[in-house]
Short mmCIF file of C-alpha atoms and ligand atoms in Angstrom, two decimals:
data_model
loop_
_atom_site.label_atom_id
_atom_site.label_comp_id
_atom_site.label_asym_id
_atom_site.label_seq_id
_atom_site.Cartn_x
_atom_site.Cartn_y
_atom_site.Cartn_z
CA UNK A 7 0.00 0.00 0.00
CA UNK A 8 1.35 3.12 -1.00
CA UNK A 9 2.45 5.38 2.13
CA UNK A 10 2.45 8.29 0.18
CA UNK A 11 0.63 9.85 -3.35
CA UNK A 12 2.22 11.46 -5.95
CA UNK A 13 0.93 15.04 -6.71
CA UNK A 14 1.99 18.49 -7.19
CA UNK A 15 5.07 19.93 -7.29
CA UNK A 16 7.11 21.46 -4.45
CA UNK A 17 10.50 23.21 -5.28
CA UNK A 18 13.02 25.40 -3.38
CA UNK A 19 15.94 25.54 -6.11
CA UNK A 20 17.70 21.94 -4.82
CA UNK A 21 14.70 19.78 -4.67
CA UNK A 22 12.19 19.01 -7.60
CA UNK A 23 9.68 16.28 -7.28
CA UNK A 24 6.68 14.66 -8.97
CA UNK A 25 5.03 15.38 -12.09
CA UNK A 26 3.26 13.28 -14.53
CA UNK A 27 5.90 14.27 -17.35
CA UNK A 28 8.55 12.20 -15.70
CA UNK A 29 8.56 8.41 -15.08
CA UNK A 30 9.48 7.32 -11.60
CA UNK A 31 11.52 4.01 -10.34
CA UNK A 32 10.76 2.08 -7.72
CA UNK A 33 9.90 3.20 -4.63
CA UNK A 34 8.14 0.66 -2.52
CA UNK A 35 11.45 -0.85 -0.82
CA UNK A 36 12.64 2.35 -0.10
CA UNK A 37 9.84 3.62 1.71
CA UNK A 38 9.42 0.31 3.89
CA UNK A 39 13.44 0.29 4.36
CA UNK A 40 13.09 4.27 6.25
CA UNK A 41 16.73 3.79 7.53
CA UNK A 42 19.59 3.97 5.30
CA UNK A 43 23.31 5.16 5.87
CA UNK A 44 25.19 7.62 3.79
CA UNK A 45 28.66 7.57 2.95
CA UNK A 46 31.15 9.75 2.55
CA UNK A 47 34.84 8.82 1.45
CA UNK A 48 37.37 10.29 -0.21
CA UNK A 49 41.00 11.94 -0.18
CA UNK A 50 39.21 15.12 2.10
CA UNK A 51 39.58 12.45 5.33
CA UNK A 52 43.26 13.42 5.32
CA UNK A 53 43.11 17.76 5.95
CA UNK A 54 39.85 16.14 7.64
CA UNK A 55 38.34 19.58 7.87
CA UNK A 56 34.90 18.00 5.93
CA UNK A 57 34.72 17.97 2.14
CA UNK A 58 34.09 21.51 1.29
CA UNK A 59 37.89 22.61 2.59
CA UNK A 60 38.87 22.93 -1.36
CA UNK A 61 36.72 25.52 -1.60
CA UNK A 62 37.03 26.67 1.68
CA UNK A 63 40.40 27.16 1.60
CA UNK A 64 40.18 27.86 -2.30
CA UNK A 65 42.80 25.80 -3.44
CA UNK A 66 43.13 24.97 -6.72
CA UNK A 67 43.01 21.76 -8.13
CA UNK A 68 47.00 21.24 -8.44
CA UNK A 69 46.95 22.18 -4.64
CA UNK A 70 44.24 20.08 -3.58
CA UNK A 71 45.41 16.85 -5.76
CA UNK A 72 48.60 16.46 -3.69
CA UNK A 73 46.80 14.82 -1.22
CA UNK A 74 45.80 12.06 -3.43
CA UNK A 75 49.50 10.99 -2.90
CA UNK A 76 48.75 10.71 0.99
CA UNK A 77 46.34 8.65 0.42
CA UNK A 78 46.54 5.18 2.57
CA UNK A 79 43.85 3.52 3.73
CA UNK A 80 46.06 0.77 6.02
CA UNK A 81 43.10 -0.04 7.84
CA UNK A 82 39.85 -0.52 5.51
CA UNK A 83 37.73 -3.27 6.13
CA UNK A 84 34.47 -2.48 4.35
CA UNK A 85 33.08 -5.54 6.28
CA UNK A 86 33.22 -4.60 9.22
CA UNK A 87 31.76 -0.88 7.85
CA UNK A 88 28.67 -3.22 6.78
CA UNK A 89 28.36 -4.73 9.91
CA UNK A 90 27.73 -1.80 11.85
CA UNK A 91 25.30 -0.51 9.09
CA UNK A 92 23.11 -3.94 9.16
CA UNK A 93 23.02 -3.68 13.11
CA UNK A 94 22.28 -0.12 13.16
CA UNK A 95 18.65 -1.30 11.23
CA UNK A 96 20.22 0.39 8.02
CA UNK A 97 18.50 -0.91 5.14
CA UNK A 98 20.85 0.64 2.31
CA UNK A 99 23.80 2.92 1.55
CA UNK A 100 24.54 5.39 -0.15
CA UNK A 101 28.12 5.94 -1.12
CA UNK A 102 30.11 9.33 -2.55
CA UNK A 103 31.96 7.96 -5.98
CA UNK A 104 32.93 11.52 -6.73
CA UNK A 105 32.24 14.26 -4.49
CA UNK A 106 32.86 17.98 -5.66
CA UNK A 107 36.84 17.93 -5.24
CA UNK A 108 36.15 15.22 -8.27
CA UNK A 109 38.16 12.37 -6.65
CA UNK A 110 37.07 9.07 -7.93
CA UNK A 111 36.96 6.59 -5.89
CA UNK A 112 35.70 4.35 -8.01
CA UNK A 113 37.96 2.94 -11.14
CA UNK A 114 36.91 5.21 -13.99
CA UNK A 115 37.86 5.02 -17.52
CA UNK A 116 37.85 8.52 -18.20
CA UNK A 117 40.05 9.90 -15.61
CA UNK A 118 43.59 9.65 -13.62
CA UNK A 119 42.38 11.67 -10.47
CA UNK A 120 41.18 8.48 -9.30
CA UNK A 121 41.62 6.29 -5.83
CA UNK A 122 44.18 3.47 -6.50
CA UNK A 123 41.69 0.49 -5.45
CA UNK A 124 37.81 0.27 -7.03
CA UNK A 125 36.64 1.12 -3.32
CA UNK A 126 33.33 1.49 -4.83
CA UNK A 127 33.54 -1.77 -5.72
CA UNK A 128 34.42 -3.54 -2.75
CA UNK A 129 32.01 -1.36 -0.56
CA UNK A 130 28.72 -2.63 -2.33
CA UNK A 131 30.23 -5.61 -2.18
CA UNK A 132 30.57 -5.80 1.30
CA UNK A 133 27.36 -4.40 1.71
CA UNK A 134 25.38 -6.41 -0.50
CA UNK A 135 26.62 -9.72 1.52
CA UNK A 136 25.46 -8.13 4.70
CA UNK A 137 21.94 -7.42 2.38
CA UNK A 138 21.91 -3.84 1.87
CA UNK A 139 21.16 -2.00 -1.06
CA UNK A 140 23.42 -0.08 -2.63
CA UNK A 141 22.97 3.54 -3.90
CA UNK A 142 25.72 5.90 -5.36
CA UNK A 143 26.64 9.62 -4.71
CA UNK A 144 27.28 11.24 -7.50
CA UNK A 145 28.90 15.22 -7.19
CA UNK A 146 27.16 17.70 -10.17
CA UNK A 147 30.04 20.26 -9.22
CA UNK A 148 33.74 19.32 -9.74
CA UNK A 149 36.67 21.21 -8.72
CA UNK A 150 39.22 19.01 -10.37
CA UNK A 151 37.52 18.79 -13.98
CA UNK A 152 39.49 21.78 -16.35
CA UNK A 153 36.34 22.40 -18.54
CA UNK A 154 34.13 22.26 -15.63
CA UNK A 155 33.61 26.13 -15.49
CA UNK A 156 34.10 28.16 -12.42
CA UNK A 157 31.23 29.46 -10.55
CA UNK A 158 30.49 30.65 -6.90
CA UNK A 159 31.19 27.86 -5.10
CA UNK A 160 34.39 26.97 -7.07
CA UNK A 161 37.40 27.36 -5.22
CA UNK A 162 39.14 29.76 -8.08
CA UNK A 163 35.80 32.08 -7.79
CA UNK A 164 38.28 34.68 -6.72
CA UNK A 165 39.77 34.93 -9.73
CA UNK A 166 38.82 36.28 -13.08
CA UNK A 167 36.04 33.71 -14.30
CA UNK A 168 35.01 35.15 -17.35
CA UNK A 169 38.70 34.99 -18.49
CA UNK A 170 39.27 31.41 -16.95
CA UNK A 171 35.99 29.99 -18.69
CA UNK A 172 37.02 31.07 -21.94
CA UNK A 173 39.16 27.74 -22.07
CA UNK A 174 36.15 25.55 -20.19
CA UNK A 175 33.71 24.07 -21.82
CA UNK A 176 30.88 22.59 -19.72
CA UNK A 177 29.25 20.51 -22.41
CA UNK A 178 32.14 18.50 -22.04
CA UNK A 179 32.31 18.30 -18.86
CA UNK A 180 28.77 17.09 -19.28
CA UNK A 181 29.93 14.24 -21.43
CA UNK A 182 32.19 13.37 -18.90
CA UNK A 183 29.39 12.38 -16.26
CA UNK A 184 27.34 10.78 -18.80
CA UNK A 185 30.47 8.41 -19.34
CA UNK A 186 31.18 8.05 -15.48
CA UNK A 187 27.58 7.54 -14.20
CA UNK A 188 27.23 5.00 -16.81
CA UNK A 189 30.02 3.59 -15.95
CA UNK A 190 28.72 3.20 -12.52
CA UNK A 191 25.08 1.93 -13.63
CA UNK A 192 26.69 -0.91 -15.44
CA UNK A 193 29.78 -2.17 -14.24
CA UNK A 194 29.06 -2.27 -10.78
CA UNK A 195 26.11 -4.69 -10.53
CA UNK A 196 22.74 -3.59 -8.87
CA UNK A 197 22.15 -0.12 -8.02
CA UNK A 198 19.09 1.00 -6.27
CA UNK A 199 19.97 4.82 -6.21
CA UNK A 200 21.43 7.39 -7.50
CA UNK A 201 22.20 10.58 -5.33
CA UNK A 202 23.01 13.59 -7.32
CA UNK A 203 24.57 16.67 -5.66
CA UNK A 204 23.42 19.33 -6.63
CA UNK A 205 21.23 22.55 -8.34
CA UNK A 206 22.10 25.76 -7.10
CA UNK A 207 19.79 27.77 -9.36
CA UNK A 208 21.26 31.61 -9.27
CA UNK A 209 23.18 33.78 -11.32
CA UNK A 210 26.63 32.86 -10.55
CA UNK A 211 25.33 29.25 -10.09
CA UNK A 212 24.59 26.62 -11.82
CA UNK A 213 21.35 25.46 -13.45
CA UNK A 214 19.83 22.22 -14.65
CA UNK A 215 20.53 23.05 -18.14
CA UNK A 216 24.35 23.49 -16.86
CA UNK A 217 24.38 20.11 -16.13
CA UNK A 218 22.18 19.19 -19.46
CA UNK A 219 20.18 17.67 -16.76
CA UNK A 220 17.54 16.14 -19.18
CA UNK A 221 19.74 14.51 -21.04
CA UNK A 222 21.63 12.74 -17.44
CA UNK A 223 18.14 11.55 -16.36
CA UNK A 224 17.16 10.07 -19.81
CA UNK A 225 20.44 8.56 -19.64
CA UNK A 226 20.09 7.00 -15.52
CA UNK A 227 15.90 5.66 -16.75
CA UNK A 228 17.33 3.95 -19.74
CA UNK A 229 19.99 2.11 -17.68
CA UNK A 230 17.89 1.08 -14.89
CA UNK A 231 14.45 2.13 -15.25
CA UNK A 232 13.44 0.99 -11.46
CA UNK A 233 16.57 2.93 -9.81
CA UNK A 234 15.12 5.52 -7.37
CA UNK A 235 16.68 8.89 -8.24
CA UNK A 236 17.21 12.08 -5.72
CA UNK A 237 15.98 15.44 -6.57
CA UNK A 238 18.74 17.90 -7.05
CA UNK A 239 19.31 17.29 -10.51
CA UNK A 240 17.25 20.70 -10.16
CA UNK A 241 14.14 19.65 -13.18
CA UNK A 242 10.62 20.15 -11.23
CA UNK A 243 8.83 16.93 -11.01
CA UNK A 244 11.94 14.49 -11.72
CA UNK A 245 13.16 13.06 -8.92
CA UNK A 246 11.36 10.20 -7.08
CA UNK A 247 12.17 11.79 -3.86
CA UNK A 248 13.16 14.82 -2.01
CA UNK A 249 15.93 15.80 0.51
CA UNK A 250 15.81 18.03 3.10
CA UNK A 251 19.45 18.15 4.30
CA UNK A 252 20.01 18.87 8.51
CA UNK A 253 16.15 19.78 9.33
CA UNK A 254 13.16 17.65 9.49
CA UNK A 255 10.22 19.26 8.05
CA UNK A 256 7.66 19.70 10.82
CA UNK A 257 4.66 17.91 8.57
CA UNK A 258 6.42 16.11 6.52
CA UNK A 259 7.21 17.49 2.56
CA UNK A 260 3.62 17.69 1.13
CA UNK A 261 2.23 18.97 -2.19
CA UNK A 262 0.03 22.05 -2.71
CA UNK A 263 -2.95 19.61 -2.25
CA UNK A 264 -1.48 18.89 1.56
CA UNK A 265 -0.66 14.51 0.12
CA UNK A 266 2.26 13.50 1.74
CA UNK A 267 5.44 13.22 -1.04
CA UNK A 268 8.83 11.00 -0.49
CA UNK A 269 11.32 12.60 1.29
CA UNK A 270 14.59 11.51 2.90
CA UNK A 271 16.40 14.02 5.49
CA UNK A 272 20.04 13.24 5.36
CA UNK A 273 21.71 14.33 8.45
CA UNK A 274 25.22 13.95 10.29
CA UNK A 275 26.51 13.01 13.43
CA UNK A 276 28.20 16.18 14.02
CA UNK A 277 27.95 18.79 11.52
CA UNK A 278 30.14 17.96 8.38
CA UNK A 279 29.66 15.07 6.27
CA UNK A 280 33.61 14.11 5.33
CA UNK A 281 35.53 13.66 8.40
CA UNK A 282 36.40 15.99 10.56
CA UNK A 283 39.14 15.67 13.16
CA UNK A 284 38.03 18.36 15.44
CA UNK A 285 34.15 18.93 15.25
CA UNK A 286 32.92 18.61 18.94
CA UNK A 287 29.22 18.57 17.88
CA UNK A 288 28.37 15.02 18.06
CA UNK A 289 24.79 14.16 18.41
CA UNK A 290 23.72 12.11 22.02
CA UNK A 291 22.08 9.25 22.12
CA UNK A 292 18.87 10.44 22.84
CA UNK A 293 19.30 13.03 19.88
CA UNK A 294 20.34 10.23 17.62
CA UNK A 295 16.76 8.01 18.16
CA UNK A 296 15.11 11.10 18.52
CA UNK A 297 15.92 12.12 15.14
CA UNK A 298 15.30 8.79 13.51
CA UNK A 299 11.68 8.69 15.14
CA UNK A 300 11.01 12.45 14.27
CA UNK A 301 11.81 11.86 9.85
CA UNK A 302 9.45 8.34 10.23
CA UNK A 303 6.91 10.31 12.26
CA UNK A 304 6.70 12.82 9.52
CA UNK A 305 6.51 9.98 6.63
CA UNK A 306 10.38 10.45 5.78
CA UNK A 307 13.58 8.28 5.60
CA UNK A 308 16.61 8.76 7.36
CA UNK A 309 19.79 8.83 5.71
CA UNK A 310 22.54 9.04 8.12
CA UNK A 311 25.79 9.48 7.53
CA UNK A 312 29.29 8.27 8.38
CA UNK A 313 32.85 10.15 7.16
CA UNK A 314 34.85 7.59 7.39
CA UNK A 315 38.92 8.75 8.58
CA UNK A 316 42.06 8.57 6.37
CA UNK A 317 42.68 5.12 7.57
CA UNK A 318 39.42 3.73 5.83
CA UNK A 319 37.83 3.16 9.39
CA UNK A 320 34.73 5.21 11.14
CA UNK A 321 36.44 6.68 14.51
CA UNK A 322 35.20 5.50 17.38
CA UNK A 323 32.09 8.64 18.05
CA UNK A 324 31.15 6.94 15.04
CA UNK A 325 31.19 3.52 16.32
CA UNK A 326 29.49 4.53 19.28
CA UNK A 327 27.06 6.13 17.66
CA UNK A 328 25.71 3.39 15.75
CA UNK A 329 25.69 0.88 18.41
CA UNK A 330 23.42 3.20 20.35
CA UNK A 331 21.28 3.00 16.95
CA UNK A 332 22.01 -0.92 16.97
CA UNK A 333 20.91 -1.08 20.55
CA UNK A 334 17.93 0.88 19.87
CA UNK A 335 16.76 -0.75 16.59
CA UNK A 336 17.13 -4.26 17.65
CA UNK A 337 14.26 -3.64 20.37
CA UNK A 338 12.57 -1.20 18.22
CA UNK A 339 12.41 -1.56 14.43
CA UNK A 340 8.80 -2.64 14.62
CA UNK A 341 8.32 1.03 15.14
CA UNK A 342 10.27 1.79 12.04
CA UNK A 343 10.17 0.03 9.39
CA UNK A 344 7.04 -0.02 7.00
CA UNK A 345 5.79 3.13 8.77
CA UNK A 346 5.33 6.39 8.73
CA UNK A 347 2.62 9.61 9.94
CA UNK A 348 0.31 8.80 11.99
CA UNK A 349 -3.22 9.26 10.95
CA UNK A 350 -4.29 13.23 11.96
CA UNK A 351 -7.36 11.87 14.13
CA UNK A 352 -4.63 10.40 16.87
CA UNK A 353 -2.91 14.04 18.04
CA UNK A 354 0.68 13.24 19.53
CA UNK A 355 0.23 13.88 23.39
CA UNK A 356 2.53 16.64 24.51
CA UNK A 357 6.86 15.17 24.63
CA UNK A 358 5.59 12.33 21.89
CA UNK A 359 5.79 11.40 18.53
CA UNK A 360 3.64 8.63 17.20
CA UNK A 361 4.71 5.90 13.92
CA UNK A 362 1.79 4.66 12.40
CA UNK A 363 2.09 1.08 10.60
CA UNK A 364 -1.02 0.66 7.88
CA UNK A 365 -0.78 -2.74 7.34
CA UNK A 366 -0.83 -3.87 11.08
CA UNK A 367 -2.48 -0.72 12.10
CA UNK A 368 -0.42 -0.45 14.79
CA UNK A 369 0.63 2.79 16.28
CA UNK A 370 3.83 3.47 18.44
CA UNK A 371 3.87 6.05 20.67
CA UNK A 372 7.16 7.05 21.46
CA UNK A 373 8.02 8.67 24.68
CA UNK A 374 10.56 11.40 23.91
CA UNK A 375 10.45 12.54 27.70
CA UNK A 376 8.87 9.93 29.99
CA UNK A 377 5.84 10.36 31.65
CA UNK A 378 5.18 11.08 35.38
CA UNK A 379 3.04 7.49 36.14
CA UNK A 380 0.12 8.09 33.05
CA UNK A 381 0.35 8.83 29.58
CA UNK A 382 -2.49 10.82 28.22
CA UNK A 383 -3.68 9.99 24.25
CA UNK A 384 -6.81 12.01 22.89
CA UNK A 385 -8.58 10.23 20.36
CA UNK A 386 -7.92 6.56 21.46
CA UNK A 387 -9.82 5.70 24.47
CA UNK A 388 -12.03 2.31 22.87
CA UNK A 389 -9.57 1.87 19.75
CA UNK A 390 -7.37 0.07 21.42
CA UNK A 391 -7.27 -3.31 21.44
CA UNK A 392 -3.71 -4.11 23.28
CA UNK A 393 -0.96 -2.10 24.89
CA UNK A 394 2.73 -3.36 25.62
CA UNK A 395 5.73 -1.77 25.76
CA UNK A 396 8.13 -2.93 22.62
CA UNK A 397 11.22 -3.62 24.25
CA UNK A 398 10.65 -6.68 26.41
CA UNK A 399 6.78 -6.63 25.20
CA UNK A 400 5.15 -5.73 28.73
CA UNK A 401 1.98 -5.61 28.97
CA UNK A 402 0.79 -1.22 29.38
CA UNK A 403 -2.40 -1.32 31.47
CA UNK A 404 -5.32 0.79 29.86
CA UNK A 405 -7.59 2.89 31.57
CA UNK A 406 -10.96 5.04 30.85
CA UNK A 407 -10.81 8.85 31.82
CA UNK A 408 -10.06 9.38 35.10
CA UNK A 409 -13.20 11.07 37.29
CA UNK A 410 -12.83 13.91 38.00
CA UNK A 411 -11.83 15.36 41.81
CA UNK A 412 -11.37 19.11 41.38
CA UNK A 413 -7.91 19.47 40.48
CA UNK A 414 -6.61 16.21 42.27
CA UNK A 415 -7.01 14.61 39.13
CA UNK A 416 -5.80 15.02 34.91
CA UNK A 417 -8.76 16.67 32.96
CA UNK A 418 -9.12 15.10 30.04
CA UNK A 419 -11.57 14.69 26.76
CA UNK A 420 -14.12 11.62 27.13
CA UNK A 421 -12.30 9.73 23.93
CA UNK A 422 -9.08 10.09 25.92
CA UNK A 423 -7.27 6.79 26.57
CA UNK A 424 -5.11 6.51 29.69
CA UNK A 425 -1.69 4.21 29.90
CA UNK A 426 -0.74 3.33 33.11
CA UNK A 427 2.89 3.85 33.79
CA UNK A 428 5.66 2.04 34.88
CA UNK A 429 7.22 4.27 37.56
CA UNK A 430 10.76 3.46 36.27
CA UNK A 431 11.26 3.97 32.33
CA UNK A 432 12.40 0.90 30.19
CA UNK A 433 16.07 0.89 30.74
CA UNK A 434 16.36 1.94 27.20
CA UNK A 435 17.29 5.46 25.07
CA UNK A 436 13.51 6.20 24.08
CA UNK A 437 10.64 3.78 25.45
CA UNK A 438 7.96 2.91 22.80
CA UNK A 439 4.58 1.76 23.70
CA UNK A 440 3.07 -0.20 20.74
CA UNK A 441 -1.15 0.13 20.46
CA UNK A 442 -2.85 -2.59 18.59
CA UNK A 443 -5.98 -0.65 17.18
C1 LIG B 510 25.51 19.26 0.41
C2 LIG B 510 26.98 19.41 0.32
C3 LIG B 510 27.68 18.20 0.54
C4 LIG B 510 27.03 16.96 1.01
C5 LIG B 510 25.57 16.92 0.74
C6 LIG B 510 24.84 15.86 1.48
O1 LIG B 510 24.78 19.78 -0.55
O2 LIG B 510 27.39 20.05 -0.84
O3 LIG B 510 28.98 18.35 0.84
O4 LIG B 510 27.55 15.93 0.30
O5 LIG B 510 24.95 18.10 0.87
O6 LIG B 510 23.49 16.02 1.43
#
């Protein structure tokens, strides 16, 4: 059953979505799946200042390309990256192939600023035997390409571009990702997705034409009709879904009718999505579930991501991180997976979110702060047929309104179902009770 319709269009310059113009792939896995992990890799883990320090620090692409020579990965074990993914509850990856320094870390055809191994290659490999589907990142912008022409975000912006694009062609640089992305729908078995980044529509950006953006998605539907394709290729109505990047939409994306469209938030652990050494902003645990609740309460994914270090290993906050999701999710996933908004006639009760499966018609309430002894849910007193709580499945007793003594006792609407708390929370990051309407 379809968790969403698809409708109108919705666009803020990066993000383009559904129209009938525009065939779309398959989206049913990836809307069951909810929890995927995002990648990214490349030579920026060795400045490890995130992947934008090219620009940043606007060196130019001689500069920058020295540190390809650095680059040693003594310690990757893409297994053991899988692993942590498949306990985490992560249901797919998506990995950078070429971010916007243009490093490939894949084994291209078509250039020499490549990685020295196919990592791409033995990632999804890895992945694949753990049973995760495999999506690739693909950069619009590249710093490294000489007929890729300069624009604001290129780290030579502060030089004369008129003068320096005189010598760049785009079109060919347009050719060029035809060749690579093809390259990556066909030699490197089953790809689910592919992540584009990205459309910034403004003078002194770029816009879809820039990337002769019709012509890449043609290309991506003939190789693989069912792959699931992001929207920042920048072309209203294209993509299959959308991707609001560190925020969660408060209701969900929706189309000018109010329907519910696919959207995935990608988010970080800390801030930048390469490495970085010295960011202090990691997420705790509680924010970490909390924010994987919060994009399925709102009928999104989550695509989380990991920056792997110059050694080819996720440091240790990362490590940590996902075991608290791997702790969480192997209790909790009921609550995850195949759902999404709740229906609007249950409101959340106040420090709650609620997932909503269709199919089971259960609904998880998730307890975001716990509860002093009763938990309070308008709308449900008679519709339940069953309350436990999902870690250990406890039974939750049910009650009818309270009576009312003055203001000894909650006030609450007639339909209002009461749950009966333990006084001691679950011994767990976010207790879920699951309601069996
Ligand atoms: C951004 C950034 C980028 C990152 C991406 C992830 O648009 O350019 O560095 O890869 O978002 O969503």
């Amino acid at each position: 059953m379809p968790l969403f319709k698809t409708g109108s269009i919705l666009n803020n310059g990066r993000i383009g979505i559904v129209s009938s113009q525009y065939t779309h792939g398959d989206r049913t896995w990836w809307q069951a799946a909810r929890f995927g992990m995002f990648i990214h890799w490349g030579i920026y883990s060795i400045p490890a200042r995130g992947e934008w320090m090219q620009t940043y620090e606007k060196l130019t692409a001689e500069q920058y390309a020295g540190y390809a020579d650095h680059f040693d990965p003594d310690r990757f074990e893409p297994e053991k990256w899988a692993k942590l993914a498949k306990a985490a509850g992560m249901k797919y990856v998506v990995l950078t192939a070429k971010h916007h320094d243009g490093f490939c870390m894949f084994d291209s055809a078509f250039t020499d600023f490549k990685a020295k191994r196919d990592y791409v290659r033995e990632i999804f490999e890895a992945f694949r035997a753990e049973g995760i589907r495999t999506g690739v990142y693909y950069s619009l912008l590249d710093w490294h390409h000489d007929q890729f022409t300069v624009d604001h975000n290129h780290p030579l912006r502060d030089l004369d571009w008129a003068e320096l694009n005189k010598t760049r062609n785009q079109h060919l640089y347009c050719e060029y990702m035809r060749n690579q992305v093809t390259e990556l729908l066909t030699k490197y078995g089953q790809i689910d997705i592919i992540w584009f980044d990205f459309t910034y529509a403004r003078p002194g950006g770029k816009y879809p034409e820039e990337w002769e953006a019709e012509e890449l998605l043609k290309l991506v539907r003939k190789l693989n009709p069912s792959i699931l394709i992001n929207g920042r290729l920048g072309l209203e109505g294209a993509g299959d879904f959308m991707t609001p990047e560190q925020y969660i939409p408060a209701d969900g994306i929706r189309d000018q009718a109010g329907e519910l469209l696919p959207w995935e938030g990608c988010q970080t652990f800390s801030g930048s999505w390469g490495y970085h050494r010295d960011e202090t902003t990691w997420k705790t645990p509680h924010q970490l579930i909390a924010m994987l609740i919060s994009h399925v309460a709102r009928g999104g994914n989550l695509l989380l991501n990991v920056g792997p270090d110059a050694r080819g290993r996720f440091d240790r906050r990362a490590v940590s991180a996902l075991e608290v999701l791997a702790r969480w999710m192997d209790e909790h996933s009921d609550a995850i997976y195949n759902c999404t908004i709740a229906p609007s006639e249950f409101p959340e009760p106040d420090n709650c979110m609620y997932t909503w499966n269709p199919a089971t018609k259960k609904l998880y309430l998730h307890l975001l702060s716990y509860p002093v002894k009763f938990a309070f849910l308008p709308g449900l007193f008679g519709k339940v047929k069953f309350a436990r709580f999902l870690n250990d499945h406890s039974e939750v007793k049910m009650l009818p309104p309270p009576e009312k003594h003055g203001n000894m006792t909650p006030q609450v609407s007639p339909d209002t179902l009461t749950l009966q708390l333990p006084a001691i929370a679950p011994d767990v990051t976010i207790p879920v009770i699951e309601l069996s309407l």
